[in-house]
Amino acid sequence: MTAITTDRKREIAAKFGANENDTGSTQVQVALLTERINHLTEHLKVHKKDHHSRRGLLMLVGRRRRLLDYLRRNDVERYRALIAKLGIRR
């Protein structure tokens, strides 16, 4: 299992943030978490009994959920645009 590369983080930050160094904004954090969640989901399709990674996945999903709730409370338009762009259904 590999972590997200620095270049990939910069791409995501450039796409969802103000610039490629903007890794702190809520949209970028959610996009990075989504990338990790998708990667872990693929890993768990192959390794069905890897419960330690499954717990990590559930924790990531919870963190993304809290960030999305925060974004929805503070700026509904950015929230809607983000879930549309990431393809997260709710």
PDB file of N, CA and C in Angstrom:
ATOM      1  N   MET A   1       0.844  -1.178   0.000  1.00  0.00           N
ATOM      2  CA  MET A   1       0.000   0.000   0.000  1.00  0.00           C
ATOM      3  C   MET A   1       0.887   1.239   0.000  1.00  0.00           C
ATOM      4  N   THR A   2       0.682   2.114  -0.951  1.00  0.00           N
ATOM      5  CA  THR A   2       1.511   3.295  -1.048  1.00  0.00           C
ATOM      6  C   THR A   2       0.726   4.533  -0.665  1.00  0.00           C
ATOM      7  N   ALA A   3       1.412   5.471  -0.071  1.00  0.00           N
ATOM      8  CA  ALA A   3       0.787   6.737   0.283  1.00  0.00           C
ATOM      9  C   ALA A   3       0.643   7.587  -0.980  1.00  0.00           C
ATOM     10  N   ILE A   4      -0.093   8.659  -0.880  1.00  0.00           N
ATOM     11  CA  ILE A   4      -0.252   9.577  -2.003  1.00  0.00           C
ATOM     12  C   ILE A   4       1.077  10.310  -2.188  1.00  0.00           C
ATOM     13  N   THR A   5       1.566  10.362  -3.423  1.00  0.00           N
ATOM     14  CA  THR A   5       2.841  11.022  -3.682  1.00  0.00           C
ATOM     15  C   THR A   5       2.684  12.538  -3.551  1.00  0.00           C
ATOM     16  N   THR A   6       3.801  13.188  -3.344  1.00  0.00           N
ATOM     17  CA  THR A   6       3.808  14.646  -3.216  1.00  0.00           C
ATOM     18  C   THR A   6       3.260  15.304  -4.478  1.00  0.00           C
ATOM     19  N   ASP A   7       3.624  14.752  -5.628  1.00  0.00           N
ATOM     20  CA  ASP A   7       3.137  15.321  -6.890  1.00  0.00           C
ATOM     21  C   ASP A   7       1.623  15.199  -6.996  1.00  0.00           C
ATOM     22  N   ARG A   8       1.096  14.046  -6.580  1.00  0.00           N
ATOM     23  CA  ARG A   8      -0.349  13.832  -6.636  1.00  0.00           C
ATOM     24  C   ARG A   8      -1.068  14.791  -5.684  1.00  0.00           C
ATOM     25  N   LYS A   9      -0.468  15.018  -4.499  1.00  0.00           N
ATOM     26  CA  LYS A   9      -1.049  15.975  -3.547  1.00  0.00           C
ATOM     27  C   LYS A   9      -1.096  17.372  -4.147  1.00  0.00           C
ATOM     28  N   ARG A  10      -0.013  17.742  -4.843  1.00  0.00           N
ATOM     29  CA  ARG A  10       0.029  19.067  -5.472  1.00  0.00           C
ATOM     30  C   ARG A  10      -1.047  19.195  -6.551  1.00  0.00           C
ATOM     31  N   GLU A  11      -1.225  18.117  -7.344  1.00  0.00           N
ATOM     32  CA  GLU A  11      -2.265  18.128  -8.383  1.00  0.00           C
ATOM     33  C   GLU A  11      -3.636  18.361  -7.757  1.00  0.00           C
ATOM     34  N   ILE A  12      -3.919  17.594  -6.700  1.00  0.00           N
ATOM     35  CA  ILE A  12      -5.223  17.701  -6.040  1.00  0.00           C
ATOM     36  C   ILE A  12      -5.395  19.092  -5.440  1.00  0.00           C
ATOM     37  N   ALA A  13      -4.335  19.611  -4.796  1.00  0.00           N
ATOM     38  CA  ALA A  13      -4.401  20.940  -4.189  1.00  0.00           C
ATOM     39  C   ALA A  13      -4.632  22.012  -5.253  1.00  0.00           C
ATOM     40  N   ALA A  14      -3.971  21.858  -6.400  1.00  0.00           N
ATOM     41  CA  ALA A  14      -4.136  22.837  -7.480  1.00  0.00           C
ATOM     42  C   ALA A  14      -5.563  22.784  -8.038  1.00  0.00           C
ATOM     43  N   LYS A  15      -6.139  21.581  -8.092  1.00  0.00           N
ATOM     44  CA  LYS A  15      -7.479  21.420  -8.660  1.00  0.00           C
ATOM     45  C   LYS A  15      -8.571  21.932  -7.712  1.00  0.00           C
ATOM     46  N   PHE A  16      -8.416  21.648  -6.406  1.00  0.00           N
ATOM     47  CA  PHE A  16      -9.485  21.969  -5.473  1.00  0.00           C
ATOM     48  C   PHE A  16      -9.201  23.183  -4.596  1.00  0.00           C
ATOM     49  N   GLY A  17      -7.937  23.630  -4.524  1.00  0.00           N
ATOM     50  CA  GLY A  17      -7.593  24.729  -3.642  1.00  0.00           C
ATOM     51  C   GLY A  17      -7.309  26.009  -4.387  1.00  0.00           C
ATOM     52  N   ALA A  18      -6.819  27.009  -3.636  1.00  0.00           N
ATOM     53  CA  ALA A  18      -6.487  28.298  -4.239  1.00  0.00           C
ATOM     54  C   ALA A  18      -5.243  28.177  -5.117  1.00  0.00           C
ATOM     55  N   ASN A  19      -4.247  27.378  -4.660  1.00  0.00           N
ATOM     56  CA  ASN A  19      -3.041  27.126  -5.443  1.00  0.00           C
ATOM     57  C   ASN A  19      -2.496  25.762  -5.055  1.00  0.00           C
ATOM     58  N   GLU A  20      -1.365  25.356  -5.646  1.00  0.00           N
ATOM     59  CA  GLU A  20      -0.873  23.993  -5.389  1.00  0.00           C
ATOM     60  C   GLU A  20      -0.309  23.821  -3.987  1.00  0.00           C
ATOM     61  N   ASN A  21      -0.035  24.913  -3.282  1.00  0.00           N
ATOM     62  CA  ASN A  21       0.460  24.812  -1.907  1.00  0.00           C
ATOM     63  C   ASN A  21      -0.661  24.917  -0.882  1.00  0.00           C
ATOM     64  N   ASP A  22      -1.884  25.111  -1.332  1.00  0.00           N
ATOM     65  CA  ASP A  22      -3.033  25.235  -0.433  1.00  0.00           C
ATOM     66  C   ASP A  22      -3.524  23.839  -0.057  1.00  0.00           C
ATOM     67  N   THR A  23      -2.938  23.268   1.007  1.00  0.00           N
ATOM     68  CA  THR A  23      -3.354  21.932   1.424  1.00  0.00           C
ATOM     69  C   THR A  23      -4.251  21.981   2.644  1.00  0.00           C
ATOM     70  N   GLY A  24      -4.499  23.167   3.187  1.00  0.00           N
ATOM     71  CA  GLY A  24      -5.244  23.274   4.425  1.00  0.00           C
ATOM     72  C   GLY A  24      -6.717  23.553   4.254  1.00  0.00           C
ATOM     73  N   SER A  25      -7.145  24.037   3.097  1.00  0.00           N
ATOM     74  CA  SER A  25      -8.553  24.380   2.943  1.00  0.00           C
ATOM     75  C   SER A  25      -9.413  23.112   3.002  1.00  0.00           C
ATOM     76  N   THR A  26     -10.625  23.279   3.417  1.00  0.00           N
ATOM     77  CA  THR A  26     -11.521  22.142   3.627  1.00  0.00           C
ATOM     78  C   THR A  26     -11.696  21.332   2.351  1.00  0.00           C
ATOM     79  N   GLN A  27     -11.857  22.023   1.206  1.00  0.00           N
ATOM     80  CA  GLN A  27     -12.066  21.297  -0.046  1.00  0.00           C
ATOM     81  C   GLN A  27     -10.884  20.400  -0.372  1.00  0.00           C
ATOM     82  N   VAL A  28      -9.660  20.898  -0.170  1.00  0.00           N
ATOM     83  CA  VAL A  28      -8.466  20.110  -0.482  1.00  0.00           C
ATOM     84  C   VAL A  28      -8.365  18.930   0.481  1.00  0.00           C
ATOM     85  N   GLN A  29      -8.644  19.166   1.767  1.00  0.00           N
ATOM     86  CA  GLN A  29      -8.588  18.079   2.739  1.00  0.00           C
ATOM     87  C   GLN A  29      -9.566  16.973   2.371  1.00  0.00           C
ATOM     88  N   VAL A  30     -10.783  17.347   1.982  1.00  0.00           N
ATOM     89  CA  VAL A  30     -11.787  16.351   1.595  1.00  0.00           C
ATOM     90  C   VAL A  30     -11.333  15.605   0.340  1.00  0.00           C
ATOM     91  N   ALA A  31     -10.758  16.320  -0.628  1.00  0.00           N
ATOM     92  CA  ALA A  31     -10.295  15.682  -1.854  1.00  0.00           C
ATOM     93  C   ALA A  31      -9.162  14.693  -1.566  1.00  0.00           C
ATOM     94  N   LEU A  32      -8.235  15.073  -0.676  1.00  0.00           N
ATOM     95  CA  LEU A  32      -7.135  14.174  -0.320  1.00  0.00           C
ATOM     96  C   LEU A  32      -7.665  12.947   0.415  1.00  0.00           C
ATOM     97  N   LEU A  33      -8.603  13.153   1.325  1.00  0.00           N
ATOM     98  CA  LEU A  33      -9.198  12.015   2.031  1.00  0.00           C
ATOM     99  C   LEU A  33      -9.921  11.093   1.057  1.00  0.00           C
ATOM    100  N   THR A  34     -10.621  11.674   0.087  1.00  0.00           N
ATOM    101  CA  THR A  34     -11.334  10.874  -0.906  1.00  0.00           C
ATOM    102  C   THR A  34     -10.364  10.014  -1.700  1.00  0.00           C
ATOM    103  N   GLU A  35      -9.215  10.599  -2.053  1.00  0.00           N
ATOM    104  CA  GLU A  35      -8.186   9.849  -2.780  1.00  0.00           C
ATOM    105  C   GLU A  35      -7.724   8.643  -1.948  1.00  0.00           C
ATOM    106  N   ARG A  36      -7.446   8.873  -0.663  1.00  0.00           N
ATOM    107  CA  ARG A  36      -6.992   7.785   0.211  1.00  0.00           C
ATOM    108  C   ARG A  36      -8.089   6.745   0.411  1.00  0.00           C
ATOM    109  N   ILE A  37      -9.342   7.209   0.551  1.00  0.00           N
ATOM    110  CA  ILE A  37     -10.472   6.293   0.741  1.00  0.00           C
ATOM    111  C   ILE A  37     -10.636   5.396  -0.480  1.00  0.00           C
ATOM    112  N   ASN A  38     -10.545   5.980  -1.669  1.00  0.00           N
ATOM    113  CA  ASN A  38     -10.674   5.185  -2.893  1.00  0.00           C
ATOM    114  C   ASN A  38      -9.555   4.159  -3.002  1.00  0.00           C
ATOM    115  N   HIS A  39      -8.343   4.569  -2.634  1.00  0.00           N
ATOM    116  CA  HIS A  39      -7.197   3.653  -2.678  1.00  0.00           C
ATOM    117  C   HIS A  39      -7.412   2.492  -1.708  1.00  0.00           C
ATOM    118  N   LEU A  40      -7.838   2.800  -0.486  1.00  0.00           N
ATOM    119  CA  LEU A  40      -8.058   1.757   0.519  1.00  0.00           C
ATOM    120  C   LEU A  40      -9.213   0.837   0.122  1.00  0.00           C
ATOM    121  N   THR A  41     -10.226   1.395  -0.504  1.00  0.00           N
ATOM    122  CA  THR A  41     -11.366   0.594  -0.937  1.00  0.00           C
ATOM    123  C   THR A  41     -10.916  -0.457  -1.949  1.00  0.00           C
ATOM    124  N   GLU A  42     -10.063  -0.048  -2.891  1.00  0.00           N
ATOM    125  CA  GLU A  42      -9.524  -1.004  -3.863  1.00  0.00           C
ATOM    126  C   GLU A  42      -8.675  -2.062  -3.173  1.00  0.00           C
ATOM    127  N   HIS A  43      -7.878  -1.646  -2.201  1.00  0.00           N
ATOM    128  CA  HIS A  43      -7.032  -2.588  -1.445  1.00  0.00           C
ATOM    129  C   HIS A  43      -7.896  -3.633  -0.742  1.00  0.00           C
ATOM    130  N   LEU A  44      -9.010  -3.178  -0.154  1.00  0.00           N
ATOM    131  CA  LEU A  44      -9.853  -4.095   0.612  1.00  0.00           C
ATOM    132  C   LEU A  44     -10.672  -5.027  -0.279  1.00  0.00           C
ATOM    133  N   LYS A  45     -10.856  -4.662  -1.547  1.00  0.00           N
ATOM    134  CA  LYS A  45     -11.534  -5.577  -2.465  1.00  0.00           C
ATOM    135  C   LYS A  45     -10.674  -6.818  -2.697  1.00  0.00           C
ATOM    136  N   VAL A  46      -9.347  -6.632  -2.679  1.00  0.00           N
ATOM    137  CA  VAL A  46      -8.425  -7.745  -2.878  1.00  0.00           C
ATOM    138  C   VAL A  46      -8.167  -8.477  -1.562  1.00  0.00           C
ATOM    139  N   HIS A  47      -7.942  -7.705  -0.501  1.00  0.00           N
ATOM    140  CA  HIS A  47      -7.582  -8.268   0.806  1.00  0.00           C
ATOM    141  C   HIS A  47      -8.772  -8.151   1.749  1.00  0.00           C
ATOM    142  N   LYS A  48      -9.726  -9.060   1.581  1.00  0.00           N
ATOM    143  CA  LYS A  48     -10.986  -8.968   2.311  1.00  0.00           C
ATOM    144  C   LYS A  48     -10.832  -9.095   3.825  1.00  0.00           C
ATOM    145  N   LYS A  49      -9.804  -9.791   4.289  1.00  0.00           N
ATOM    146  CA  LYS A  49      -9.668 -10.039   5.726  1.00  0.00           C
ATOM    147  C   LYS A  49      -8.736  -9.056   6.430  1.00  0.00           C
ATOM    148  N   ASP A  50      -8.364  -7.992   5.741  1.00  0.00           N
ATOM    149  CA  ASP A  50      -7.464  -6.994   6.334  1.00  0.00           C
ATOM    150  C   ASP A  50      -8.282  -6.021   7.189  1.00  0.00           C
ATOM    151  N   HIS A  51      -8.572  -6.430   8.413  1.00  0.00           N
ATOM    152  CA  HIS A  51      -9.454  -5.642   9.271  1.00  0.00           C
ATOM    153  C   HIS A  51      -8.773  -4.402   9.826  1.00  0.00           C
ATOM    154  N   HIS A  52      -7.459  -4.401   9.940  1.00  0.00           N
ATOM    155  CA  HIS A  52      -6.758  -3.216  10.422  1.00  0.00           C
ATOM    156  C   HIS A  52      -6.905  -2.069   9.413  1.00  0.00           C
ATOM    157  N   SER A  53      -6.751  -2.384   8.135  1.00  0.00           N
ATOM    158  CA  SER A  53      -6.923  -1.355   7.114  1.00  0.00           C
ATOM    159  C   SER A  53      -8.390  -0.933   7.019  1.00  0.00           C
ATOM    160  N   ARG A  54      -9.297  -1.881   7.266  1.00  0.00           N
ATOM    161  CA  ARG A  54     -10.723  -1.549   7.236  1.00  0.00           C
ATOM    162  C   ARG A  54     -11.058  -0.519   8.309  1.00  0.00           C
ATOM    163  N   ARG A  55     -10.466  -0.687   9.507  1.00  0.00           N
ATOM    164  CA  ARG A  55     -10.698   0.272  10.579  1.00  0.00           C
ATOM    165  C   ARG A  55     -10.155   1.643  10.169  1.00  0.00           C
ATOM    166  N   GLY A  56      -8.982   1.660   9.557  1.00  0.00           N
ATOM    167  CA  GLY A  56      -8.414   2.918   9.078  1.00  0.00           C
ATOM    168  C   GLY A  56      -9.317   3.582   8.062  1.00  0.00           C
ATOM    169  N   LEU A  57      -9.891   2.769   7.178  1.00  0.00           N
ATOM    170  CA  LEU A  57     -10.813   3.295   6.170  1.00  0.00           C
ATOM    171  C   LEU A  57     -12.025   3.930   6.837  1.00  0.00           C
ATOM    172  N   LEU A  58     -12.596   3.257   7.818  1.00  0.00           N
ATOM    173  CA  LEU A  58     -13.770   3.794   8.508  1.00  0.00           C
ATOM    174  C   LEU A  58     -13.438   5.108   9.217  1.00  0.00           C
ATOM    175  N   MET A  59     -12.234   5.200   9.776  1.00  0.00           N
ATOM    176  CA  MET A  59     -11.824   6.445  10.431  1.00  0.00           C
ATOM    177  C   MET A  59     -11.678   7.575   9.414  1.00  0.00           C
ATOM    178  N   LEU A  60     -11.123   7.266   8.233  1.00  0.00           N
ATOM    179  CA  LEU A  60     -10.989   8.273   7.178  1.00  0.00           C
ATOM    180  C   LEU A  60     -12.358   8.747   6.701  1.00  0.00           C
ATOM    181  N   VAL A  61     -13.281   7.797   6.540  1.00  0.00           N
ATOM    182  CA  VAL A  61     -14.631   8.148   6.086  1.00  0.00           C
ATOM    183  C   VAL A  61     -15.298   9.066   7.116  1.00  0.00           C
ATOM    184  N   GLY A  62     -15.102   8.763   8.403  1.00  0.00           N
ATOM    185  CA  GLY A  62     -15.678   9.603   9.458  1.00  0.00           C
ATOM    186  C   GLY A  62     -15.089  11.002   9.447  1.00  0.00           C
ATOM    187  N   ARG A  63     -13.780  11.090   9.233  1.00  0.00           N
ATOM    188  CA  ARG A  63     -13.132  12.408   9.194  1.00  0.00           C
ATOM    189  C   ARG A  63     -13.636  13.212   8.010  1.00  0.00           C
ATOM    190  N   ARG A  64     -13.779  12.538   6.842  1.00  0.00           N
ATOM    191  CA  ARG A  64     -14.291  13.237   5.657  1.00  0.00           C
ATOM    192  C   ARG A  64     -15.727  13.698   5.887  1.00  0.00           C
ATOM    193  N   ARG A  65     -16.514  12.845   6.547  1.00  0.00           N
ATOM    194  CA  ARG A  65     -17.900  13.198   6.840  1.00  0.00           C
ATOM    195  C   ARG A  65     -17.983  14.458   7.709  1.00  0.00           C
ATOM    196  N   ARG A  66     -17.116  14.525   8.751  1.00  0.00           N
ATOM    197  CA  ARG A  66     -17.113  15.698   9.632  1.00  0.00           C
ATOM    198  C   ARG A  66     -16.702  16.955   8.876  1.00  0.00           C
ATOM    199  N   LEU A  67     -15.692  16.840   8.006  1.00  0.00           N
ATOM    200  CA  LEU A  67     -15.264  17.998   7.217  1.00  0.00           C
ATOM    201  C   LEU A  67     -16.378  18.459   6.267  1.00  0.00           C
ATOM    202  N   LEU A  68     -17.076  17.488   5.658  1.00  0.00           N
ATOM    203  CA  LEU A  68     -18.176  17.854   4.760  1.00  0.00           C
ATOM    204  C   LEU A  68     -19.326  18.508   5.528  1.00  0.00           C
ATOM    205  N   ASP A  69     -19.612  18.013   6.733  1.00  0.00           N
ATOM    206  CA  ASP A  69     -20.657  18.642   7.556  1.00  0.00           C
ATOM    207  C   ASP A  69     -20.278  20.079   7.891  1.00  0.00           C
ATOM    208  N   TYR A  70     -19.006  20.293   8.231  1.00  0.00           N
ATOM    209  CA  TYR A  70     -18.507  21.638   8.520  1.00  0.00           C
ATOM    210  C   TYR A  70     -18.687  22.539   7.304  1.00  0.00           C
ATOM    211  N   LEU A  71     -18.289  22.038   6.143  1.00  0.00           N
ATOM    212  CA  LEU A  71     -18.388  22.832   4.917  1.00  0.00           C
ATOM    213  C   LEU A  71     -19.845  23.152   4.594  1.00  0.00           C
ATOM    214  N   ARG A  72     -20.740  22.173   4.803  1.00  0.00           N
ATOM    215  CA  ARG A  72     -22.157  22.401   4.522  1.00  0.00           C
ATOM    216  C   ARG A  72     -22.740  23.460   5.446  1.00  0.00           C
ATOM    217  N   ARG A  73     -22.326  23.444   6.719  1.00  0.00           N
ATOM    218  CA  ARG A  73     -22.810  24.455   7.667  1.00  0.00           C
ATOM    219  C   ARG A  73     -22.370  25.853   7.285  1.00  0.00           C
ATOM    220  N   ASN A  74     -21.136  25.978   6.771  1.00  0.00           N
ATOM    221  CA  ASN A  74     -20.563  27.302   6.554  1.00  0.00           C
ATOM    222  C   ASN A  74     -20.711  27.843   5.137  1.00  0.00           C
ATOM    223  N   ASP A  75     -20.766  26.951   4.130  1.00  0.00           N
ATOM    224  CA  ASP A  75     -20.865  27.429   2.750  1.00  0.00           C
ATOM    225  C   ASP A  75     -21.495  26.332   1.879  1.00  0.00           C
ATOM    226  N   VAL A  76     -22.814  26.383   1.762  1.00  0.00           N
ATOM    227  CA  VAL A  76     -23.557  25.328   1.071  1.00  0.00           C
ATOM    228  C   VAL A  76     -23.158  25.220  -0.394  1.00  0.00           C
ATOM    229  N   GLU A  77     -22.889  26.350  -1.037  1.00  0.00           N
ATOM    230  CA  GLU A  77     -22.541  26.321  -2.466  1.00  0.00           C
ATOM    231  C   GLU A  77     -21.223  25.594  -2.700  1.00  0.00           C
ATOM    232  N   ARG A  78     -20.206  25.896  -1.874  1.00  0.00           N
ATOM    233  CA  ARG A  78     -18.923  25.201  -2.020  1.00  0.00           C
ATOM    234  C   ARG A  78     -19.098  23.717  -1.730  1.00  0.00           C
ATOM    235  N   TYR A  79     -19.936  23.376  -0.749  1.00  0.00           N
ATOM    236  CA  TYR A  79     -20.213  21.974  -0.409  1.00  0.00           C
ATOM    237  C   TYR A  79     -20.813  21.246  -1.608  1.00  0.00           C
ATOM    238  N   ARG A  80     -21.834  21.832  -2.214  1.00  0.00           N
ATOM    239  CA  ARG A  80     -22.500  21.195  -3.362  1.00  0.00           C
ATOM    240  C   ARG A  80     -21.553  21.040  -4.540  1.00  0.00           C
ATOM    241  N   ALA A  81     -20.752  22.079  -4.784  1.00  0.00           N
ATOM    242  CA  ALA A  81     -19.797  22.016  -5.894  1.00  0.00           C
ATOM    243  C   ALA A  81     -18.771  20.911  -5.653  1.00  0.00           C
ATOM    244  N   LEU A  82     -18.318  20.787  -4.405  1.00  0.00           N
ATOM    245  CA  LEU A  82     -17.294  19.801  -4.082  1.00  0.00           C
ATOM    246  C   LEU A  82     -17.813  18.385  -4.236  1.00  0.00           C
ATOM    247  N   ILE A  83     -19.012  18.079  -3.697  1.00  0.00           N
ATOM    248  CA  ILE A  83     -19.489  16.702  -3.809  1.00  0.00           C
ATOM    249  C   ILE A  83     -19.821  16.358  -5.261  1.00  0.00           C
ATOM    250  N   ALA A  84     -20.212  17.356  -6.040  1.00  0.00           N
ATOM    251  CA  ALA A  84     -20.456  17.103  -7.464  1.00  0.00           C
ATOM    252  C   ALA A  84     -19.135  16.793  -8.178  1.00  0.00           C
ATOM    253  N   LYS A  85     -18.096  17.580  -7.860  1.00  0.00           N
ATOM    254  CA  LYS A  85     -16.793  17.414  -8.506  1.00  0.00           C
ATOM    255  C   LYS A  85     -16.150  16.082  -8.136  1.00  0.00           C
ATOM    256  N   LEU A  86     -16.296  15.671  -6.875  1.00  0.00           N
ATOM    257  CA  LEU A  86     -15.681  14.423  -6.409  1.00  0.00           C
ATOM    258  C   LEU A  86     -16.546  13.209  -6.718  1.00  0.00           C
ATOM    259  N   GLY A  87     -17.809  13.440  -7.026  1.00  0.00           N
ATOM    260  CA  GLY A  87     -18.700  12.317  -7.292  1.00  0.00           C
ATOM    261  C   GLY A  87     -19.090  11.567  -6.025  1.00  0.00           C
ATOM    262  N   ILE A  88     -19.129  12.295  -4.898  1.00  0.00           N
ATOM    263  CA  ILE A  88     -19.554  11.669  -3.632  1.00  0.00           C
ATOM    264  C   ILE A  88     -21.066  11.800  -3.576  1.00  0.00           C
ATOM    265  N   ARG A  89     -21.727  10.690  -3.422  1.00  0.00           N
ATOM    266  CA  ARG A  89     -23.191  10.769  -3.289  1.00  0.00           C
ATOM    267  C   ARG A  89     -23.550  10.767  -1.825  1.00  0.00           C
ATOM    268  N   ARG A  90     -24.686  11.401  -1.539  1.00  0.00           N
ATOM    269  CA  ARG A  90     -25.114  11.415  -0.155  1.00  0.00           C
ATOM    270  C   ARG A  90     -26.613  11.371  -0.101  1.00  0.00           C
TER     271      ARG A  90
END
